[in-house]
Tab-separated table of C-alpha atoms in Angstrom:
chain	number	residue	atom	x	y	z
J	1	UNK	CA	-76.654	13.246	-102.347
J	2	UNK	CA	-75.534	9.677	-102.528
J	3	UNK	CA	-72.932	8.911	-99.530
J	4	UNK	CA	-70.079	6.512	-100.296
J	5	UNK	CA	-69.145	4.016	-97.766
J	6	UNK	CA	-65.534	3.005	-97.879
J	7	UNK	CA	-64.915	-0.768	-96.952
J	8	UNK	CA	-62.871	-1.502	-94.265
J	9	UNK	CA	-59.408	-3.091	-94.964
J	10	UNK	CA	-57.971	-5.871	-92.729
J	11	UNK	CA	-54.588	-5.530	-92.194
J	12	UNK	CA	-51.758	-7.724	-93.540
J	13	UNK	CA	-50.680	-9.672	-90.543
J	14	UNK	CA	-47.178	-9.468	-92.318
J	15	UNK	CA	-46.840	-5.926	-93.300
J	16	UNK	CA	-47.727	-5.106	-89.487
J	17	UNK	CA	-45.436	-7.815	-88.484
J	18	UNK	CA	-42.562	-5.940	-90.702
J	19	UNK	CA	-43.372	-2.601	-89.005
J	20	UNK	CA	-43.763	-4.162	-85.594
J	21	UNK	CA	-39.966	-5.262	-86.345
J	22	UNK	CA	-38.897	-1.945	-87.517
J	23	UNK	CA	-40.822	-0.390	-84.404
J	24	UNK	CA	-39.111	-2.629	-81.893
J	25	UNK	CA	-35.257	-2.053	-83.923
J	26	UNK	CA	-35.633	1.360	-83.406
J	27	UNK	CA	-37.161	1.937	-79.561
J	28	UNK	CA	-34.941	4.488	-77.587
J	29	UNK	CA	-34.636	2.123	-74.960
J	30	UNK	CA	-31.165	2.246	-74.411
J	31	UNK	CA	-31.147	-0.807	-71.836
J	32	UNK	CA	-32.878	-2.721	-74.385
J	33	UNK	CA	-31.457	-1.727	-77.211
J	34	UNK	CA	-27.816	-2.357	-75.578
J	35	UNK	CA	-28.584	-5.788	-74.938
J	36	UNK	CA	-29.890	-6.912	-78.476
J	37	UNK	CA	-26.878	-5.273	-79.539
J	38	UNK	CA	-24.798	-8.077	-77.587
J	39	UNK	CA	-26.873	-10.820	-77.649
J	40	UNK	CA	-28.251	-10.474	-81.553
J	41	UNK	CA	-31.318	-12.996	-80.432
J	42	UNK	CA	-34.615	-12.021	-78.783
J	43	UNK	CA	-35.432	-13.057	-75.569
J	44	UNK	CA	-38.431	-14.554	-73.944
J	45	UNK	CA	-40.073	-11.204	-73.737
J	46	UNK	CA	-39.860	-9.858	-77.403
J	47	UNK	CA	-40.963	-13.647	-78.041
J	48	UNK	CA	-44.440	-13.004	-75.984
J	49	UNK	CA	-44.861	-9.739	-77.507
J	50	UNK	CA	-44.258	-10.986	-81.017
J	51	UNK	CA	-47.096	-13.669	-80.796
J	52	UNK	CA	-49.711	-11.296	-78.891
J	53	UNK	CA	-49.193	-9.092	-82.095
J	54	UNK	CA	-50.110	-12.102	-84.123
J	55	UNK	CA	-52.986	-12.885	-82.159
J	56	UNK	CA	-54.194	-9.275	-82.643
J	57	UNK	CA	-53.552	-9.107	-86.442
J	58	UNK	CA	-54.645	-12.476	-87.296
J	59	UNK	CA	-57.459	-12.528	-89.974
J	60	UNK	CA	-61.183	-13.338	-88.028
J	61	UNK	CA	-62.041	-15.330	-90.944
J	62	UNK	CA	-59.025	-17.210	-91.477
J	63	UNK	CA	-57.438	-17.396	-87.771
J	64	UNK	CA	-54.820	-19.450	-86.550
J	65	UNK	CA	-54.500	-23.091	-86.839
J	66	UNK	CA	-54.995	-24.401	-83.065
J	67	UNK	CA	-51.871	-27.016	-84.094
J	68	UNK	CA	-49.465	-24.141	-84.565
J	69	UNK	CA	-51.116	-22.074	-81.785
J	70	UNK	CA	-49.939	-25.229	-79.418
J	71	UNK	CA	-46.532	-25.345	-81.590
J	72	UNK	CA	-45.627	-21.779	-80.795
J	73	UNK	CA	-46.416	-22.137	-77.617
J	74	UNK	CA	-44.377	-25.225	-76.664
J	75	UNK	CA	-41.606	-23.444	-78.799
J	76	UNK	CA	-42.380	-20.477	-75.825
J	77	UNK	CA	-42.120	-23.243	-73.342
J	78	UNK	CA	-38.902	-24.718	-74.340
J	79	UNK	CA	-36.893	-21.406	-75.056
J	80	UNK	CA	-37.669	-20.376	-71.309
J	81	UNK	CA	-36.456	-24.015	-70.467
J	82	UNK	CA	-33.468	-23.608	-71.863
J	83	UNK	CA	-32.747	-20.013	-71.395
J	84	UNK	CA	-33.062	-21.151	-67.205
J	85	UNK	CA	-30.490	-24.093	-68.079
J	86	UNK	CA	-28.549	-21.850	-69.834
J	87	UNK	CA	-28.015	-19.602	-66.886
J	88	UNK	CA	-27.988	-22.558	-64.325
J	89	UNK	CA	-24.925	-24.236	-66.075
J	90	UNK	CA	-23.622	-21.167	-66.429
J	91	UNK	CA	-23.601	-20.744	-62.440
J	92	UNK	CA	-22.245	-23.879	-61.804
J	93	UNK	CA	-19.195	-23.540	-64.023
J	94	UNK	CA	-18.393	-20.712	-62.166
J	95	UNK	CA	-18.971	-22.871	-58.941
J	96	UNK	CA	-16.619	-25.199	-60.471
J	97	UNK	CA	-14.215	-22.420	-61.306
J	98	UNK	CA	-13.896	-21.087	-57.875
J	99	UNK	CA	-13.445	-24.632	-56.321
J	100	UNK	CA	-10.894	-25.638	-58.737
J	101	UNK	CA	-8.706	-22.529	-57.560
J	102	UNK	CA	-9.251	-22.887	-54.499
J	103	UNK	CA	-8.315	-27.156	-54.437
J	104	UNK	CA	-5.400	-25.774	-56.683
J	105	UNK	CA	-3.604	-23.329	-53.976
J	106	UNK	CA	-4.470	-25.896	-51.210
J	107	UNK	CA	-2.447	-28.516	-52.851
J	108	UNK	CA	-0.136	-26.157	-53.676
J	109	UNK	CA	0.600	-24.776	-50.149
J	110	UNK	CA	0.920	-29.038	-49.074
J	111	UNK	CA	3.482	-29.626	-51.131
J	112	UNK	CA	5.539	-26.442	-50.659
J	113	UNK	CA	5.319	-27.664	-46.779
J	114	UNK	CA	6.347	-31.250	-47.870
J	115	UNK	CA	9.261	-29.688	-49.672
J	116	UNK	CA	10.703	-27.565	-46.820
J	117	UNK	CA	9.880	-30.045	-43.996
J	118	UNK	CA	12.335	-32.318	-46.685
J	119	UNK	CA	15.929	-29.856	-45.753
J	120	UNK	CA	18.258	-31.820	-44.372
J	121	UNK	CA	16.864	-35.184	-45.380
J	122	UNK	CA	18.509	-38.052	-47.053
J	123	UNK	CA	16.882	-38.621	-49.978
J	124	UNK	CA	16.441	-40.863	-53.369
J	125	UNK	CA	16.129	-39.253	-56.583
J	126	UNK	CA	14.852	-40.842	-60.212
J	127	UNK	CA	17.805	-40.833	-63.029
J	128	UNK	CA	16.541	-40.337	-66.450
J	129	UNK	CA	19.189	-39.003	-68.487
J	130	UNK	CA	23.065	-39.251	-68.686
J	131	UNK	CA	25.815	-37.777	-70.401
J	132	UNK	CA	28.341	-39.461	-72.657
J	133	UNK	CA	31.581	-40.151	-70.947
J	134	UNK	CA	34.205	-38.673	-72.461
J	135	UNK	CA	36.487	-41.306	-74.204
J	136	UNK	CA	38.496	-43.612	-71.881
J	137	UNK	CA	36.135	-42.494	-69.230
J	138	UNK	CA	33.476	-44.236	-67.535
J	139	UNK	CA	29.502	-42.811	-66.482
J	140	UNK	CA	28.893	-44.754	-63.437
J	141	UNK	CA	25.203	-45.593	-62.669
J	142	UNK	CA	23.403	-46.331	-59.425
J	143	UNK	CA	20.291	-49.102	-60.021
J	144	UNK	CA	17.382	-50.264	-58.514
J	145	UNK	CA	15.713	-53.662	-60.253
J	146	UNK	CA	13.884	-56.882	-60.536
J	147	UNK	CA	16.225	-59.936	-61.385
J	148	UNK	CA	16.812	-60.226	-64.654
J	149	UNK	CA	15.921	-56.850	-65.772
J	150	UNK	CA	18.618	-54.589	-68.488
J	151	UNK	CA	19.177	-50.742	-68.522
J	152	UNK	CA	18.284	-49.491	-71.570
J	153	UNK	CA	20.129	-46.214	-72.797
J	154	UNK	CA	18.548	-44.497	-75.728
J	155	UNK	CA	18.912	-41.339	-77.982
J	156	UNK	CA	16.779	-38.529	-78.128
J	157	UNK	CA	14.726	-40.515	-80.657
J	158	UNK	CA	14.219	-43.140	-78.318
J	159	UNK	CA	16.519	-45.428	-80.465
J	160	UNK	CA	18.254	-47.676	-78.258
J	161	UNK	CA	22.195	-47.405	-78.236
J	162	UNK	CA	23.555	-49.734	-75.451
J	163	UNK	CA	21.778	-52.775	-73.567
J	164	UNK	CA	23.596	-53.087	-69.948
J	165	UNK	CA	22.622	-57.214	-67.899
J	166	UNK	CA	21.768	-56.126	-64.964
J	167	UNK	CA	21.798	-59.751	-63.945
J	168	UNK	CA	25.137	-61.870	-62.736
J	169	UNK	CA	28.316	-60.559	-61.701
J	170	UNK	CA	31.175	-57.611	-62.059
J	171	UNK	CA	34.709	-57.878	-62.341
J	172	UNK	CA	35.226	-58.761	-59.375
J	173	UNK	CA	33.189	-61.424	-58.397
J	174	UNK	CA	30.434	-59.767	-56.707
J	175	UNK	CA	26.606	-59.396	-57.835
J	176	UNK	CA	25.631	-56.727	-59.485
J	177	UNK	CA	22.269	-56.111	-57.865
J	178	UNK	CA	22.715	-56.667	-53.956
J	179	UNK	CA	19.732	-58.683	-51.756
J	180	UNK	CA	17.302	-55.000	-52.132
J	181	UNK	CA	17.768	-55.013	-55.859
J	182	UNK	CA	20.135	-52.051	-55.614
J	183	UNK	CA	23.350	-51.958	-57.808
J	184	UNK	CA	25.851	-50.489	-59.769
J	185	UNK	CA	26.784	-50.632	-63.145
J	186	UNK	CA	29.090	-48.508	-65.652
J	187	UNK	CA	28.538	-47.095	-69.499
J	188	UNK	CA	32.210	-46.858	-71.110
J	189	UNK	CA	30.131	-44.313	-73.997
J	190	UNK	CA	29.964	-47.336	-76.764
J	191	UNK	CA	27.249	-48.591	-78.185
J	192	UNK	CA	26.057	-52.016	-78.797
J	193	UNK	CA	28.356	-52.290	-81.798
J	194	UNK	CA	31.718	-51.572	-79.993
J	195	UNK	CA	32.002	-47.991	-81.244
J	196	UNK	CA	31.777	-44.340	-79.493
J	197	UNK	CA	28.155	-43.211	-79.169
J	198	UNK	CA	27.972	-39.711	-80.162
J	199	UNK	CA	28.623	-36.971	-77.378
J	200	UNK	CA	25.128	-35.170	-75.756
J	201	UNK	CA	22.494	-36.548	-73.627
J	202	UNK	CA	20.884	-39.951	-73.496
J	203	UNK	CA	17.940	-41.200	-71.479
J	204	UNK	CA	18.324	-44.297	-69.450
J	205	UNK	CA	15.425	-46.722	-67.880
J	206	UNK	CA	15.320	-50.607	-66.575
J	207	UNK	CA	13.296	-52.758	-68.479
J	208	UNK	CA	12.323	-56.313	-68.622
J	209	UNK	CA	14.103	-57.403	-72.059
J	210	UNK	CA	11.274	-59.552	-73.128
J	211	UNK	CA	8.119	-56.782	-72.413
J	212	UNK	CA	10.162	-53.831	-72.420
J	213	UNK	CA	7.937	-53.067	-69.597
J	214	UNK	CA	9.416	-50.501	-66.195
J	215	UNK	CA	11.151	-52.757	-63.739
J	216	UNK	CA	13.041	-50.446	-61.243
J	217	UNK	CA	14.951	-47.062	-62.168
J	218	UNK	CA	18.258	-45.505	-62.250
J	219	UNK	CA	18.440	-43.080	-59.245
J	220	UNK	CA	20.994	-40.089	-57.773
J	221	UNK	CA	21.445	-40.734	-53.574
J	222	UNK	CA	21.816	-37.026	-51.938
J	223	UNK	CA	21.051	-34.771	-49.298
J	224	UNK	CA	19.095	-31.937	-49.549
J	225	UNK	CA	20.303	-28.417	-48.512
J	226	UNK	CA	17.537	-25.933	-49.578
J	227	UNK	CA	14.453	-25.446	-51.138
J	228	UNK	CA	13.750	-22.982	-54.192
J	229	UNK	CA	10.509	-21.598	-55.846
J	230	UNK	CA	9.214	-21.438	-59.282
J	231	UNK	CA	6.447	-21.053	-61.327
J	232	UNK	CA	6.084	-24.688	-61.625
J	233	UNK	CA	6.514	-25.222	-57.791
J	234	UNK	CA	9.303	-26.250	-55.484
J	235	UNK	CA	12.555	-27.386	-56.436
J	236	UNK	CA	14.769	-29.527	-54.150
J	237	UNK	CA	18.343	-28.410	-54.223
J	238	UNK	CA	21.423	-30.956	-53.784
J	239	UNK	CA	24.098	-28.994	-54.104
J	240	UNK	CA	25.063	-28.080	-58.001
J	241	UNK	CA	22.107	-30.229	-58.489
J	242	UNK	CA	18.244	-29.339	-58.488
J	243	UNK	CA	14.780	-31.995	-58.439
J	244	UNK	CA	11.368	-31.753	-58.491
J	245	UNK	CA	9.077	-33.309	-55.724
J	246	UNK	CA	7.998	-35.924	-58.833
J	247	UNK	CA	11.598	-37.345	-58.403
J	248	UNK	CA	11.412	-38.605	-55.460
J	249	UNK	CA	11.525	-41.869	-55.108
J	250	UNK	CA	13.111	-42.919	-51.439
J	251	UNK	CA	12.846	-40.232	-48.738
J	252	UNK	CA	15.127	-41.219	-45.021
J	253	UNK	CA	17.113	-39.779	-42.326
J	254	UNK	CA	20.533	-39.370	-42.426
J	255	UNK	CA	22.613	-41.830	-40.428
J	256	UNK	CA	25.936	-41.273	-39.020
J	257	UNK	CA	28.682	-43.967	-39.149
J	258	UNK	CA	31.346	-44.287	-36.179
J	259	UNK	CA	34.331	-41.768	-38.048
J	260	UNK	CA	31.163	-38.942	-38.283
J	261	UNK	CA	30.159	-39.158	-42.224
J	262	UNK	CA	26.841	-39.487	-43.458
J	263	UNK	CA	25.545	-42.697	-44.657
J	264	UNK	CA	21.971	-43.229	-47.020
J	265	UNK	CA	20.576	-46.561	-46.009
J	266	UNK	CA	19.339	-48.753	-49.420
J	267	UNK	CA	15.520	-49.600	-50.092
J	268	UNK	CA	13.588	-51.373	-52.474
J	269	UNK	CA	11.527	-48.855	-53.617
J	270	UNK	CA	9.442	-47.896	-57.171
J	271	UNK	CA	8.547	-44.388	-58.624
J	272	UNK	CA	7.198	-42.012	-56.509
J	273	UNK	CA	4.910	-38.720	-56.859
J	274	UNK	CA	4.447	-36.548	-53.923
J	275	UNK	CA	1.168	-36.779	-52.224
J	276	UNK	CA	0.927	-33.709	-49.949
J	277	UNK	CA	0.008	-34.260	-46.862
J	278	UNK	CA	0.601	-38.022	-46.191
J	279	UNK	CA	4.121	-37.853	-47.364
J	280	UNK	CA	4.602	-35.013	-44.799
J	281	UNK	CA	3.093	-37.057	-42.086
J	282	UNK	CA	5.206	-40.108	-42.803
J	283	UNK	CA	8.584	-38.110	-42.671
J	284	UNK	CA	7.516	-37.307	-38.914
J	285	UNK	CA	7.826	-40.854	-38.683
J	286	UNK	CA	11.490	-41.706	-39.435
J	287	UNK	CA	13.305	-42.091	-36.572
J	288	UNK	CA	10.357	-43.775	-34.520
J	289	UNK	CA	8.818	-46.875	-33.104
J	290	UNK	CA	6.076	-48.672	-34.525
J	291	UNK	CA	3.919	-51.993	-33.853
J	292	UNK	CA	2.973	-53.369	-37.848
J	293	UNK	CA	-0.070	-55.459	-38.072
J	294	UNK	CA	1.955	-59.011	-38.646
J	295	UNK	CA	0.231	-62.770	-38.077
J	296	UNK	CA	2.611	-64.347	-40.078
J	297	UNK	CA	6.127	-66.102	-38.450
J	298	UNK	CA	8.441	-68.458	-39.839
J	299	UNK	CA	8.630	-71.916	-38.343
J	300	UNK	CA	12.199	-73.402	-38.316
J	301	UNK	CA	15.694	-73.721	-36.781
J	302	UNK	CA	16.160	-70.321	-34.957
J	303	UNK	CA	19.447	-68.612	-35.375
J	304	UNK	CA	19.195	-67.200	-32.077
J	305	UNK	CA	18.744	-70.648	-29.890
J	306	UNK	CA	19.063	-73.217	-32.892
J	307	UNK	CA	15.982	-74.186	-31.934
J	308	UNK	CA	12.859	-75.843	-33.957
J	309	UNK	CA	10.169	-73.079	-32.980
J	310	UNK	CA	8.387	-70.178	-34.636
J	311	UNK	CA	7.830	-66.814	-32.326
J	312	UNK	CA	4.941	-63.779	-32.217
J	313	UNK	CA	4.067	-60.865	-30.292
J	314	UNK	CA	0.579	-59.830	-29.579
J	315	UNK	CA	-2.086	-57.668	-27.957
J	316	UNK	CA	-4.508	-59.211	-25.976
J	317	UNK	CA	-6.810	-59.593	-23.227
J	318	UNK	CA	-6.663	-62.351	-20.538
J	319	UNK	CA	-8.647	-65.234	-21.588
J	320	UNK	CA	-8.576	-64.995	-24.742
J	321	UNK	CA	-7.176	-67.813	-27.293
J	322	UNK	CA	-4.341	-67.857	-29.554
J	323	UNK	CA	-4.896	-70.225	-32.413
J	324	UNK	CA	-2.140	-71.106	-34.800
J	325	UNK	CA	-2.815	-71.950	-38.551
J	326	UNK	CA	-1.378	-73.391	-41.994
J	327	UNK	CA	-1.347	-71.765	-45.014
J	328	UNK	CA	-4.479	-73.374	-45.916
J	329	UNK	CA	-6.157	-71.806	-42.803
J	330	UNK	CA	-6.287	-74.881	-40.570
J	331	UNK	CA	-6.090	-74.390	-37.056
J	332	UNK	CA	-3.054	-76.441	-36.139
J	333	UNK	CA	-2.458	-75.598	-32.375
J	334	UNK	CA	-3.568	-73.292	-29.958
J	335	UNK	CA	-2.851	-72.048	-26.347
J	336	UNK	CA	-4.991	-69.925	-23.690
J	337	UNK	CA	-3.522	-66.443	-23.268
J	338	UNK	CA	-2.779	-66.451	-19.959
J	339	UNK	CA	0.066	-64.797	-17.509
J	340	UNK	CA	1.992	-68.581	-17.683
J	341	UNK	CA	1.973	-71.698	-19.958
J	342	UNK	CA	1.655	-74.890	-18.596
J	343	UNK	CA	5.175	-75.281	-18.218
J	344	UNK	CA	5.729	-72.441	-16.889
J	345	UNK	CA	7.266	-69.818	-19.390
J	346	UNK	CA	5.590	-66.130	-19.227
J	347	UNK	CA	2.947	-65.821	-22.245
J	348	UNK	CA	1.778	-61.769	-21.438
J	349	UNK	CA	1.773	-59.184	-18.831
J	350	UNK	CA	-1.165	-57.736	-17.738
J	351	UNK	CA	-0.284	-54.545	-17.227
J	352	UNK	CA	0.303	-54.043	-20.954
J	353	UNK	CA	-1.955	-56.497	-21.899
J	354	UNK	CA	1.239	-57.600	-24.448
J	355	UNK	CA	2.241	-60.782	-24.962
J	356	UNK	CA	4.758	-63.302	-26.826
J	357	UNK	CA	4.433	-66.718	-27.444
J	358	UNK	CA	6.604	-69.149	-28.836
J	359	UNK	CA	5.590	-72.909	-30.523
J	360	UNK	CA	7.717	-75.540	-30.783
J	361	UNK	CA	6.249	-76.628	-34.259
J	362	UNK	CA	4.059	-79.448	-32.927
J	363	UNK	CA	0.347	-79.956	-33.749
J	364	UNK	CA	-2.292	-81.260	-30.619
J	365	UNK	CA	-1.490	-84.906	-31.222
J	366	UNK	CA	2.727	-83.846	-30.794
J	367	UNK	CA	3.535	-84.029	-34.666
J	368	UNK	CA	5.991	-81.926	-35.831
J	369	UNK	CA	4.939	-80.284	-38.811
J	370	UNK	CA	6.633	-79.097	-41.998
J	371	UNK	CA	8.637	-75.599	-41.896
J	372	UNK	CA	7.266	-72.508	-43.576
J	373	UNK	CA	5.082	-69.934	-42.914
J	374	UNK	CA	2.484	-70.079	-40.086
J	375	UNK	CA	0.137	-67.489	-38.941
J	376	UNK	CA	-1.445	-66.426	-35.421
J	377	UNK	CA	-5.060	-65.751	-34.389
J	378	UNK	CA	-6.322	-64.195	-31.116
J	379	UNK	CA	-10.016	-64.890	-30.481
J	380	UNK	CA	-12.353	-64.698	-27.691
J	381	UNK	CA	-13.215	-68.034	-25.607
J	382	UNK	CA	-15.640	-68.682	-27.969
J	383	UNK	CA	-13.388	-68.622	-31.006
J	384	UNK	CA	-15.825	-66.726	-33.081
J	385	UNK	CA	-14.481	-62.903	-32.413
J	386	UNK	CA	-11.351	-61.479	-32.584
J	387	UNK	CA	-9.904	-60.222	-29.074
J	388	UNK	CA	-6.260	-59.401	-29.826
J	389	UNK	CA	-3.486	-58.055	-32.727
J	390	UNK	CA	-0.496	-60.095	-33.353
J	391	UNK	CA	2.225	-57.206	-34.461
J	392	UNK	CA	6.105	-56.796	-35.113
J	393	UNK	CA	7.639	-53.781	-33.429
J	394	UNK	CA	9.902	-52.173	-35.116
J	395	UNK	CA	12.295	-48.867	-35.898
J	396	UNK	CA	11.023	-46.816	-38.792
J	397	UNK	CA	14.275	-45.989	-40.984
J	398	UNK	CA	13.033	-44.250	-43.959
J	399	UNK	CA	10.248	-43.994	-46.858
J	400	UNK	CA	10.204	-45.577	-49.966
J	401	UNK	CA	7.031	-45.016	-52.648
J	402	UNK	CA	4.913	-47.031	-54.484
J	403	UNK	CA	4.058	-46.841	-58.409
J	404	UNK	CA	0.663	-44.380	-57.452
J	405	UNK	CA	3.109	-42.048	-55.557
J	406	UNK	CA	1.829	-43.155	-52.014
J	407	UNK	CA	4.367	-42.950	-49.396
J	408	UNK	CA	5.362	-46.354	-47.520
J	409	UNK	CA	7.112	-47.002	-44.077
J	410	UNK	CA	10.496	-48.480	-44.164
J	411	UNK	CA	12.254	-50.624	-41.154
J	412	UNK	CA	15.129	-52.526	-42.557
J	413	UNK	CA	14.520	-54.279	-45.494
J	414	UNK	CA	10.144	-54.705	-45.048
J	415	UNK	CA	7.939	-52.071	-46.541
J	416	UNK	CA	5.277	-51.332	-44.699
J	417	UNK	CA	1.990	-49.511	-45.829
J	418	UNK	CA	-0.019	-47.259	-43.154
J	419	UNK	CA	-2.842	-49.468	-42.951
J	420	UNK	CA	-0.387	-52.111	-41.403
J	421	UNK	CA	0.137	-49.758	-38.504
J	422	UNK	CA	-1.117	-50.399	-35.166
J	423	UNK	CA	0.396	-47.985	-32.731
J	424	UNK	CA	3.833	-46.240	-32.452
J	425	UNK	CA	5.948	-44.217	-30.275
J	426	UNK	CA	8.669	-41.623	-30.263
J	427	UNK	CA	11.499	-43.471	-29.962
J	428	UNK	CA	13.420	-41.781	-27.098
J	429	UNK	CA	16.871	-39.579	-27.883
J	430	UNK	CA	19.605	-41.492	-27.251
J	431	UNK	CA	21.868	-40.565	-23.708
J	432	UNK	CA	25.435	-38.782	-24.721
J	433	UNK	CA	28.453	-40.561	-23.845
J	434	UNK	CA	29.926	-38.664	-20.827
């Protein structure tokens, strides 16, 4: 009896491939199965498995090319790269996320303290729209500008209506913009043309005429009675009349005049955004004494003595030398800091180590020199170091801000930034009359 051998078949790598698929669509792993489901991509895992089953299916005489062997498994390589990135990104824009919030309520909690610490304050507010008068009537419209500039009142479309010179005089006689660049100015309702605008609401800015570019601001002067909350933040209230901390432009403490009414004080000023926690700090300020960082007096007849002198104050140490220079940086004259000059007049106190000096406006040969500004230098005896600060002491009245929102320290009409600070002082309550 003849015995028939069958031959044995080698698989199709595909066909087993197929039902490998089939196989791994239909496992009863629910964990597994539930996340194919939501991803609808196979992970690094199925990807080993898949190519093992390749390995083990492959045909012996026709095996796999060693070029796509190494191109699978750099394609193994880089999907576990970039699964890892995946999930490290992933992390970190949740970082992100969290430190965003939290940055978010921080600077939200500032400026709701800025706000309230604001109640009672005299304050400067930005003007950007205005109402048509009513006919024989008259909007009138508080200004702060560069010589020369215009206010520009446009519709809604930004079309302008009415160009008001914010240079010369009014009626009667007197500048329109005072010595600070403040001013005021009135809009009858007419346009350019002579004839009514229509009634609604316009918006109003200063301009240079030739650029067209922002050279001061209408503004609003008021006092502010309470604060309110929204989802947008605080709002200041004046009255009727309600701001945001964006604004502000001029922030100052009320002053009272002689027959007991309140007074706002006028400062050159530009736009202002609050910035948390500085502009808090600086409106602890108002009210108080300060030394500025100053080298610079004026040399020329003094009002005061009439006089051909220039004056400073400094801080120094005995010994130390005070050298006086041009505008070109020349060293013109200098003295010793000591307690007398050589005639006699006190130069500083040692207790304090403060001092003042005056100069007569005479170079070391005893030439007068020209007026204008001169500046003051305190250096060690061997006039390489600096051993002193030349300052000017003064009241702080209010804040102003500048175009990036940062707050600025004002004492009369000179702006002062905080890095011009040297040291200050609460300036002491004032004794009632008995």
């Amino acid at each position: 009896m003849s015995t028939t051998t069958a031959a044995t078949k080698t698989p199709d790598p595909s066909l087993d491939l197929d039902q490998y698929m089939q196989n791994l669509s239909s496992k009863k792993d629910s964990t597994a199965s539930t996340t194919k489901a939501k991803s609808g991509t196979l992970g690094k895992d199925d990807f080993m498995t898949l190519l093992v089953t390749q390995l083990r299916y492959q045909d012996p005489l026709n095996p796999q090319d060693n070029s796509q062997m190494a191109s699978q498994m750099a394609q193994f390589s880089s999907l576990e790269s970039m699964q890892n990135v995946q999930k490290a990104v992933e992390a970190l824009g949740t970082t992100f996320t969290n430190m965003g919030d939290k940055q978010a309520e921080s600077a939200s909690a500032v400026t709701s303290s800025s706000a309230t610490s604001m109640i009672g304050k005299s304050v400067r507010f930005k003007q950007e729209n205005v109402s048509r008068p009513d006919i024989g009537g008259a909007a009138k419209l508080s200004v702060h500008a560069d010589s020369g500039s215009v206010l520009l009142i446009s519709d809604a479309d930004g079309n302008p209506v009415r160009t008001i010179q914010l240079g010369g005089t009014n009626d009667d006689g007197t500048d329109i913009l005072n010595s600070l660049g403040d001013g005021t100015v009135s809009w009858d309702g007419k346009d350019d043309t002579g004839k009514y605008a229509k009634s609604g609401s316009y918006t109003i800015a200063v301009k240079d005429p030739a650029t067209l570019d922002d050279t001061g601001y209408a503004f609003q002067d008021s006092t502010i009675n309470s604060v309110t909350f929204d989802g947008q933040g605080p709002m200041l209230q004046t009255g009727t009349q309600s701001f945001r901390m964006k604004d502000l432009v001029e922030v100052h403490a009320a002053k009272t005049s002689v027959d007991g009414t309140t007074t706002t004080p006028t400062t050159s000023t530009t736009t202002a955004t609050d910035t948390g926690a500085s502009t808090a700090a600086a409106l602890a300020m108002i009210g108080q004494t300060a030394r500025f960082r100053d080298a610079s007096a004026e040399l020329g007849n003094s009002k005061e003595t009439s006089a051909y002198e220039a004056k400073w104050t400094f801080s120094a140490q005995e010994g130390a030398i005070g050298q006086i220079l041009d505008s070109d940086g020349n060293i013109v004259h200098y003295f010793s800091v000591a307690d007398k000059d050589s005639d006699g007049n006190k130069i500083m106190d040692k207790n304090t180590a403060t001092g003042a000096y005056t100069w007569n406006g005479r170079d070391s040969e005893d030439n007068k020199l020209p007026a204008g500004t001169y500046f003051l230098r305190i250096v060690d005896a061997t006039g390489q170091k600096t051993a002193g600060t030349t300052f000017l002491e003064r009241k702080i009245d209010s804040l102003a801000f500048d175009t990036s929102g940062n707050p600025k320290l004002v004492t009369g009409s000179i702006v002062w930034s905080f890095s011009d600070l040297f040291t200050i002082t609460k300036t002491p309550a004032a004794t009632p009359n008995s």
